[in-house]
Amino acid sequence: MIFSRKRAEGGRGARDERAAEVLDSYDAEPTGPSRGPYDSSEAPDDVQRLDLGSLQIPAVPGVEVRVQADPQGVIQQVVLVHGENALQLGVFAAPRSEGIWDEVREEIRQSLSADGAAAQEVDGEYGPELHAQVRTPDGLTDLRFVGVDGPRWMVRGVYQGAVATDPAAAGPLAQCLDGLVVDRGQEAKPVREPLPLRLPREVAEQAAEGDGGAPAPAPREA
């Protein structure tokens, strides 16, 4: 409810307006962040997501979710693919008091430098990110590292393909990152420890019979 305010007669007008403003502040609908990655406590409802435990990935047309899991169904890698572009996702524990992306980003830069790859820091949509070109068996490959600090967690994304040099081309992959939900849980974890990712039981059983690299199942509505 939003109160309409009008000045009362006499000298009480200003006081009445201040009181109404206080009431408005209590009655206002709470607003969460305009986009994600979201903490599970503030994620929008009624969105179809693939539940992988600590990560819940929104269903975006044209995006395939590929996971690499061990025979027990524990996921080692999550990659979102759209055409020739890919986004690898990781989620890690962080302290309550501060984010860790600044430190992690510097470690990535140093690691790339040790491998002979120069990385350039760029101010991106989520803040500072790293752009690098690395040598692979297929030749030189462009990578773009982004990080988002949340409450006691950090999401790291690595773009590959045209989106590594042209963020505007991310399209559906950016929609997935913006709609990502992190379920951190309440248990204490060492800082930077990967948060657990698991396949649904029936999919884990299928992976145990195969190579564990099949696409993930269709998402369910949250």
PDB file of C-alpha atoms in Angstrom:
ATOM      1  CA  MET A   1       0.000   0.000   0.000  1.00  0.00           C
ATOM      2  CA  ILE A   2       1.236   3.505  -0.851  1.00  0.00           C
ATOM      3  CA  PHE A   3      -0.093   6.310   1.318  1.00  0.00           C
ATOM      4  CA  SER A   4      -1.175   9.523  -0.383  1.00  0.00           C
ATOM      5  CA  ARG A   5      -0.023  12.530   1.559  1.00  0.00           C
ATOM      6  CA  LYS A   6      -1.472  15.996   1.779  1.00  0.00           C
ATOM      7  CA  ARG A   7      -0.604  18.773   4.120  1.00  0.00           C
ATOM      8  CA  ALA A   8      -2.816  18.998   7.201  1.00  0.00           C
ATOM      9  CA  GLU A   9      -4.141  22.288   8.489  1.00  0.00           C
ATOM     10  CA  GLY A  10      -2.190  24.165  11.115  1.00  0.00           C
ATOM     11  CA  GLY A  11       1.405  23.626  12.154  1.00  0.00           C
ATOM     12  CA  ARG A  12       1.270  19.833  12.033  1.00  0.00           C
ATOM     13  CA  GLY A  13       1.692  19.581   8.263  1.00  0.00           C
ATOM     14  CA  ALA A  14       5.411  18.926   8.114  1.00  0.00           C
ATOM     15  CA  ARG A  15       5.228  16.445  11.000  1.00  0.00           C
ATOM     16  CA  ASP A  16       2.348  14.582   9.331  1.00  0.00           C
ATOM     17  CA  GLU A  17       4.297  14.348   6.081  1.00  0.00           C
ATOM     18  CA  ARG A  18       7.334  12.935   7.869  1.00  0.00           C
ATOM     19  CA  ALA A  19       5.151  10.363   9.621  1.00  0.00           C
ATOM     20  CA  ALA A  20       3.604   9.341   6.306  1.00  0.00           C
ATOM     21  CA  GLU A  21       7.059   8.934   4.781  1.00  0.00           C
ATOM     22  CA  VAL A  22       8.026   6.581   7.603  1.00  0.00           C
ATOM     23  CA  LEU A  23       4.881   4.552   6.993  1.00  0.00           C
ATOM     24  CA  ASP A  24       5.675   4.434   3.303  1.00  0.00           C
ATOM     25  CA  SER A  25       9.114   3.035   4.030  1.00  0.00           C
ATOM     26  CA  TYR A  26       7.615   0.205   6.078  1.00  0.00           C
ATOM     27  CA  ASP A  27       4.870  -0.538   3.548  1.00  0.00           C
ATOM     28  CA  ALA A  28       7.041  -0.462   0.436  1.00  0.00           C
ATOM     29  CA  GLU A  29       7.513  -3.772  -1.355  1.00  0.00           C
ATOM     30  CA  PRO A  30      11.051  -5.146  -0.840  1.00  0.00           C
ATOM     31  CA  THR A  31      13.144  -4.992  -3.988  1.00  0.00           C
ATOM     32  CA  GLY A  32      15.894  -7.447  -4.828  1.00  0.00           C
ATOM     33  CA  PRO A  33      18.725  -7.022  -7.324  1.00  0.00           C
ATOM     34  CA  SER A  34      17.682  -6.284 -10.880  1.00  0.00           C
ATOM     35  CA  ARG A  35      19.761  -9.188 -12.218  1.00  0.00           C
ATOM     36  CA  GLY A  36      21.913 -12.051 -11.044  1.00  0.00           C
ATOM     37  CA  PRO A  37      23.803 -14.072 -10.315  1.00  0.00           C
ATOM     38  CA  TYR A  38      21.380 -14.217  -7.401  1.00  0.00           C
ATOM     39  CA  ASP A  39      21.727 -15.662  -3.955  1.00  0.00           C
ATOM     40  CA  SER A  40      19.036 -18.305  -3.372  1.00  0.00           C
ATOM     41  CA  SER A  41      17.503 -16.059  -0.707  1.00  0.00           C
ATOM     42  CA  GLU A  42      16.686 -13.350  -3.260  1.00  0.00           C
ATOM     43  CA  ALA A  43      16.172 -15.223  -6.527  1.00  0.00           C
ATOM     44  CA  PRO A  44      13.023 -14.566  -8.587  1.00  0.00           C
ATOM     45  CA  ASP A  45      10.332 -17.247  -8.447  1.00  0.00           C
ATOM     46  CA  ASP A  46       8.611 -19.064 -11.307  1.00  0.00           C
ATOM     47  CA  VAL A  47      11.725 -19.477 -13.429  1.00  0.00           C
ATOM     48  CA  GLN A  48      12.683 -22.765 -15.010  1.00  0.00           C
ATOM     49  CA  ARG A  49      16.129 -23.763 -13.780  1.00  0.00           C
ATOM     50  CA  LEU A  50      18.381 -26.787 -13.944  1.00  0.00           C
ATOM     51  CA  ASP A  51      19.213 -27.664 -10.324  1.00  0.00           C
ATOM     52  CA  LEU A  52      22.834 -28.757  -9.997  1.00  0.00           C
ATOM     53  CA  GLY A  53      23.022 -28.260  -6.249  1.00  0.00           C
ATOM     54  CA  SER A  54      24.963 -25.098  -5.507  1.00  0.00           C
ATOM     55  CA  LEU A  55      24.215 -23.742  -8.981  1.00  0.00           C
ATOM     56  CA  GLN A  56      20.806 -23.403 -10.562  1.00  0.00           C
ATOM     57  CA  ILE A  57      20.969 -22.518 -14.245  1.00  0.00           C
ATOM     58  CA  PRO A  58      18.012 -20.815 -15.963  1.00  0.00           C
ATOM     59  CA  ALA A  59      16.540 -22.353 -19.082  1.00  0.00           C
ATOM     60  CA  VAL A  60      17.442 -20.125 -22.046  1.00  0.00           C
ATOM     61  CA  PRO A  61      16.447 -21.190 -25.574  1.00  0.00           C
ATOM     62  CA  GLY A  62      19.386 -22.295 -27.680  1.00  0.00           C
ATOM     63  CA  VAL A  63      21.759 -22.843 -24.756  1.00  0.00           C
ATOM     64  CA  GLU A  64      23.001 -26.383 -24.059  1.00  0.00           C
ATOM     65  CA  VAL A  65      24.282 -27.240 -20.580  1.00  0.00           C
ATOM     66  CA  ARG A  66      27.178 -29.689 -20.707  1.00  0.00           C
ATOM     67  CA  VAL A  67      28.551 -31.230 -17.531  1.00  0.00           C
ATOM     68  CA  GLN A  68      31.475 -33.512 -16.789  1.00  0.00           C
ATOM     69  CA  ALA A  69      30.811 -35.717 -13.763  1.00  0.00           C
ATOM     70  CA  ASP A  70      32.487 -38.621 -12.000  1.00  0.00           C
ATOM     71  CA  PRO A  71      30.762 -42.007 -11.514  1.00  0.00           C
ATOM     72  CA  GLN A  72      29.230 -40.770  -8.232  1.00  0.00           C
ATOM     73  CA  GLY A  73      27.525 -37.884 -10.009  1.00  0.00           C
ATOM     74  CA  VAL A  74      29.819 -35.197  -8.607  1.00  0.00           C
ATOM     75  CA  ILE A  75      30.204 -32.543 -11.286  1.00  0.00           C
ATOM     76  CA  GLN A  76      33.738 -31.518 -12.201  1.00  0.00           C
ATOM     77  CA  GLN A  77      32.900 -28.995 -14.903  1.00  0.00           C
ATOM     78  CA  VAL A  78      29.896 -27.024 -16.178  1.00  0.00           C
ATOM     79  CA  VAL A  79      29.957 -25.450 -19.635  1.00  0.00           C
ATOM     80  CA  LEU A  80      27.129 -23.582 -21.350  1.00  0.00           C
ATOM     81  CA  VAL A  81      27.244 -23.691 -25.142  1.00  0.00           C
ATOM     82  CA  HIS A  82      25.480 -21.497 -27.683  1.00  0.00           C
ATOM     83  CA  GLY A  83      26.613 -21.933 -31.262  1.00  0.00           C
ATOM     84  CA  GLU A  84      30.375 -21.407 -31.427  1.00  0.00           C
ATOM     85  CA  ASN A  85      30.467 -19.662 -28.049  1.00  0.00           C
ATOM     86  CA  ALA A  86      30.898 -21.185 -24.591  1.00  0.00           C
ATOM     87  CA  LEU A  87      30.763 -20.096 -20.958  1.00  0.00           C
ATOM     88  CA  GLN A  88      32.423 -22.243 -18.299  1.00  0.00           C
ATOM     89  CA  LEU A  89      31.045 -21.717 -14.794  1.00  0.00           C
ATOM     90  CA  GLY A  90      32.515 -22.256 -11.346  1.00  0.00           C
ATOM     91  CA  VAL A  91      31.233 -21.302  -7.890  1.00  0.00           C
ATOM     92  CA  PHE A  92      33.374 -21.002  -4.769  1.00  0.00           C
ATOM     93  CA  ALA A  93      33.049 -20.314  -1.053  1.00  0.00           C
ATOM     94  CA  ALA A  94      33.976 -16.815   0.112  1.00  0.00           C
ATOM     95  CA  PRO A  95      34.247 -15.108   3.503  1.00  0.00           C
ATOM     96  CA  ARG A  96      31.307 -13.250   4.964  1.00  0.00           C
ATOM     97  CA  SER A  97      33.216  -9.983   5.272  1.00  0.00           C
ATOM     98  CA  GLU A  98      34.547  -9.390   1.749  1.00  0.00           C
ATOM     99  CA  GLY A  99      34.651 -10.618  -1.831  1.00  0.00           C
ATOM    100  CA  ILE A 100      37.523 -12.600  -3.317  1.00  0.00           C
ATOM    101  CA  TRP A 101      37.334 -11.811  -7.054  1.00  0.00           C
ATOM    102  CA  ASP A 102      40.097  -9.187  -6.838  1.00  0.00           C
ATOM    103  CA  GLU A 103      42.535 -11.726  -5.393  1.00  0.00           C
ATOM    104  CA  VAL A 104      41.419 -14.547  -7.679  1.00  0.00           C
ATOM    105  CA  ARG A 105      41.688 -12.304 -10.734  1.00  0.00           C
ATOM    106  CA  GLU A 106      45.272 -11.382  -9.853  1.00  0.00           C
ATOM    107  CA  GLU A 107      46.164 -15.065  -9.392  1.00  0.00           C
ATOM    108  CA  ILE A 108      44.678 -15.887 -12.791  1.00  0.00           C
ATOM    109  CA  ARG A 109      46.691 -13.063 -14.362  1.00  0.00           C
ATOM    110  CA  GLN A 110      49.910 -14.331 -12.776  1.00  0.00           C
ATOM    111  CA  SER A 111      49.190 -17.909 -13.858  1.00  0.00           C
ATOM    112  CA  LEU A 112      48.572 -16.804 -17.441  1.00  0.00           C
ATOM    113  CA  SER A 113      51.755 -14.750 -17.398  1.00  0.00           C
ATOM    114  CA  ALA A 114      53.748 -17.766 -16.167  1.00  0.00           C
ATOM    115  CA  ASP A 115      52.416 -19.697 -19.156  1.00  0.00           C
ATOM    116  CA  GLY A 116      53.502 -16.951 -21.534  1.00  0.00           C
ATOM    117  CA  ALA A 117      50.047 -15.438 -22.059  1.00  0.00           C
ATOM    118  CA  ALA A 118      49.518 -11.750 -21.395  1.00  0.00           C
ATOM    119  CA  ALA A 119      46.220 -10.764 -19.788  1.00  0.00           C
ATOM    120  CA  GLN A 120      44.636  -7.341 -20.000  1.00  0.00           C
ATOM    121  CA  GLU A 121      42.341  -6.058 -17.256  1.00  0.00           C
ATOM    122  CA  VAL A 122      39.205  -4.399 -18.612  1.00  0.00           C
ATOM    123  CA  ASP A 123      36.297  -2.717 -16.871  1.00  0.00           C
ATOM    124  CA  GLY A 124      33.379  -4.915 -17.897  1.00  0.00           C
ATOM    125  CA  GLU A 125      29.677  -5.198 -17.195  1.00  0.00           C
ATOM    126  CA  TYR A 126      30.250  -6.870 -13.810  1.00  0.00           C
ATOM    127  CA  GLY A 127      33.349  -4.853 -12.957  1.00  0.00           C
ATOM    128  CA  PRO A 128      37.011  -5.720 -13.590  1.00  0.00           C
ATOM    129  CA  GLU A 129      37.572  -8.719 -15.851  1.00  0.00           C
ATOM    130  CA  LEU A 130      40.522 -10.275 -17.669  1.00  0.00           C
ATOM    131  CA  HIS A 131      40.963 -10.705 -21.415  1.00  0.00           C
ATOM    132  CA  ALA A 132      43.674 -13.092 -22.575  1.00  0.00           C
ATOM    133  CA  GLN A 133      44.833 -15.088 -25.570  1.00  0.00           C
ATOM    134  CA  VAL A 134      46.186 -18.565 -24.833  1.00  0.00           C
ATOM    135  CA  ARG A 135      47.784 -21.217 -26.979  1.00  0.00           C
ATOM    136  CA  THR A 136      45.872 -24.493 -27.319  1.00  0.00           C
ATOM    137  CA  PRO A 137      46.276 -27.565 -29.552  1.00  0.00           C
ATOM    138  CA  ASP A 138      43.854 -25.856 -31.951  1.00  0.00           C
ATOM    139  CA  GLY A 139      45.865 -22.632 -32.048  1.00  0.00           C
ATOM    140  CA  LEU A 140      45.450 -19.307 -30.273  1.00  0.00           C
ATOM    141  CA  THR A 141      42.217 -18.978 -28.290  1.00  0.00           C
ATOM    142  CA  ASP A 142      40.698 -15.845 -26.778  1.00  0.00           C
ATOM    143  CA  LEU A 143      39.369 -16.075 -23.220  1.00  0.00           C
ATOM    144  CA  ARG A 144      37.459 -13.600 -21.068  1.00  0.00           C
ATOM    145  CA  PHE A 145      37.336 -14.129 -17.294  1.00  0.00           C
ATOM    146  CA  VAL A 146      34.529 -12.537 -15.294  1.00  0.00           C
ATOM    147  CA  GLY A 147      33.798 -12.763 -11.577  1.00  0.00           C
ATOM    148  CA  VAL A 148      30.839 -11.880  -9.385  1.00  0.00           C
ATOM    149  CA  ASP A 149      31.081 -11.688  -5.599  1.00  0.00           C
ATOM    150  CA  GLY A 150      27.966 -12.621  -3.635  1.00  0.00           C
ATOM    151  CA  PRO A 151      27.133 -13.233   0.028  1.00  0.00           C
ATOM    152  CA  ARG A 152      29.746 -15.860   1.028  1.00  0.00           C
ATOM    153  CA  TRP A 153      30.239 -17.032  -2.550  1.00  0.00           C
ATOM    154  CA  MET A 154      31.887 -16.079  -5.818  1.00  0.00           C
ATOM    155  CA  VAL A 155      30.900 -17.077  -9.350  1.00  0.00           C
ATOM    156  CA  ARG A 156      33.649 -17.254 -11.961  1.00  0.00           C
ATOM    157  CA  GLY A 157      32.822 -17.394 -15.641  1.00  0.00           C
ATOM    158  CA  VAL A 158      35.182 -17.984 -18.561  1.00  0.00           C
ATOM    159  CA  TYR A 159      33.919 -16.980 -22.009  1.00  0.00           C
ATOM    160  CA  GLN A 160      35.375 -18.588 -25.109  1.00  0.00           C
ATOM    161  CA  GLY A 161      34.649 -17.875 -28.753  1.00  0.00           C
ATOM    162  CA  ALA A 162      33.610 -14.570 -30.299  1.00  0.00           C
ATOM    163  CA  VAL A 163      32.110 -13.497 -26.955  1.00  0.00           C
ATOM    164  CA  ALA A 164      35.623 -13.468 -25.479  1.00  0.00           C
ATOM    165  CA  THR A 165      36.459 -10.365 -27.496  1.00  0.00           C
ATOM    166  CA  ASP A 166      32.958  -9.007 -28.115  1.00  0.00           C
ATOM    167  CA  PRO A 167      30.870  -8.997 -24.900  1.00  0.00           C
ATOM    168  CA  ALA A 168      27.898  -7.616 -26.815  1.00  0.00           C
ATOM    169  CA  ALA A 169      27.697 -10.956 -28.672  1.00  0.00           C
ATOM    170  CA  ALA A 170      27.138 -12.962 -25.468  1.00  0.00           C
ATOM    171  CA  GLY A 171      23.352 -12.894 -25.905  1.00  0.00           C
ATOM    172  CA  PRO A 172      21.806 -16.071 -24.458  1.00  0.00           C
ATOM    173  CA  LEU A 173      24.962 -16.935 -22.493  1.00  0.00           C
ATOM    174  CA  ALA A 174      24.789 -13.558 -20.761  1.00  0.00           C
ATOM    175  CA  GLN A 175      21.118 -14.263 -19.985  1.00  0.00           C
ATOM    176  CA  CYS A 176      22.180 -17.476 -18.262  1.00  0.00           C
ATOM    177  CA  LEU A 177      24.762 -15.662 -16.161  1.00  0.00           C
ATOM    178  CA  ASP A 178      22.289 -12.911 -15.291  1.00  0.00           C
ATOM    179  CA  GLY A 179      19.717 -15.497 -14.215  1.00  0.00           C
ATOM    180  CA  LEU A 180      22.074 -17.822 -12.345  1.00  0.00           C
ATOM    181  CA  VAL A 181      21.157 -18.736  -8.746  1.00  0.00           C
ATOM    182  CA  VAL A 182      23.688 -19.777  -6.091  1.00  0.00           C
ATOM    183  CA  ASP A 183      22.578 -21.967  -3.170  1.00  0.00           C
ATOM    184  CA  ARG A 184      25.512 -21.499  -0.798  1.00  0.00           C
ATOM    185  CA  GLY A 185      24.110 -23.462   2.149  1.00  0.00           C
ATOM    186  CA  GLN A 186      24.888 -22.633   5.781  1.00  0.00           C
ATOM    187  CA  GLU A 187      27.791 -24.951   6.537  1.00  0.00           C
ATOM    188  CA  ALA A 188      31.259 -23.496   7.043  1.00  0.00           C
ATOM    189  CA  LYS A 189      33.657 -24.013   4.129  1.00  0.00           C
ATOM    190  CA  PRO A 190      37.255 -23.014   3.474  1.00  0.00           C
ATOM    191  CA  VAL A 191      37.561 -19.863   1.402  1.00  0.00           C
ATOM    192  CA  ARG A 192      37.820 -20.610  -2.354  1.00  0.00           C
ATOM    193  CA  GLU A 193      36.685 -24.197  -1.967  1.00  0.00           C
ATOM    194  CA  PRO A 194      34.439 -25.127  -4.904  1.00  0.00           C
ATOM    195  CA  LEU A 195      30.831 -25.420  -3.797  1.00  0.00           C
ATOM    196  CA  PRO A 196      29.398 -28.906  -4.429  1.00  0.00           C
ATOM    197  CA  LEU A 197      27.692 -29.552  -7.749  1.00  0.00           C
ATOM    198  CA  ARG A 198      25.740 -32.754  -8.329  1.00  0.00           C
ATOM    199  CA  LEU A 199      23.623 -34.316 -11.017  1.00  0.00           C
ATOM    200  CA  PRO A 200      20.139 -35.549 -10.166  1.00  0.00           C
ATOM    201  CA  ARG A 201      20.285 -39.179  -9.041  1.00  0.00           C
ATOM    202  CA  GLU A 202      18.812 -40.682 -12.190  1.00  0.00           C
ATOM    203  CA  VAL A 203      21.223 -38.742 -14.382  1.00  0.00           C
ATOM    204  CA  ALA A 204      24.183 -39.717 -12.188  1.00  0.00           C
ATOM    205  CA  GLU A 205      23.250 -43.369 -12.713  1.00  0.00           C
ATOM    206  CA  GLN A 206      23.232 -42.856 -16.467  1.00  0.00           C
ATOM    207  CA  ALA A 207      26.592 -41.078 -16.293  1.00  0.00           C
ATOM    208  CA  ALA A 208      28.076 -43.985 -14.322  1.00  0.00           C
ATOM    209  CA  GLU A 209      27.167 -46.285 -17.199  1.00  0.00           C
ATOM    210  CA  GLY A 210      28.586 -43.919 -19.811  1.00  0.00           C
ATOM    211  CA  ASP A 211      31.416 -41.397 -19.862  1.00  0.00           C
ATOM    212  CA  GLY A 212      29.795 -38.791 -17.606  1.00  0.00           C
ATOM    213  CA  GLY A 213      29.937 -36.113 -20.273  1.00  0.00           C
ATOM    214  CA  ALA A 214      26.372 -36.111 -21.534  1.00  0.00           C
ATOM    215  CA  PRO A 215      24.276 -32.947 -21.639  1.00  0.00           C
ATOM    216  CA  ALA A 216      22.382 -32.212 -18.457  1.00  0.00           C
ATOM    217  CA  PRO A 217      18.633 -32.972 -18.281  1.00  0.00           C
ATOM    218  CA  ALA A 218      15.962 -30.431 -19.076  1.00  0.00           C
ATOM    219  CA  PRO A 219      15.437 -27.923 -16.268  1.00  0.00           C
ATOM    220  CA  ARG A 220      12.489 -28.031 -13.914  1.00  0.00           C
ATOM    221  CA  GLU A 221      10.428 -25.079 -12.809  1.00  0.00           C
ATOM    222  CA  ALA A 222      11.660 -23.735  -9.490  1.00  0.00           C
TER     223      ALA A 222
END
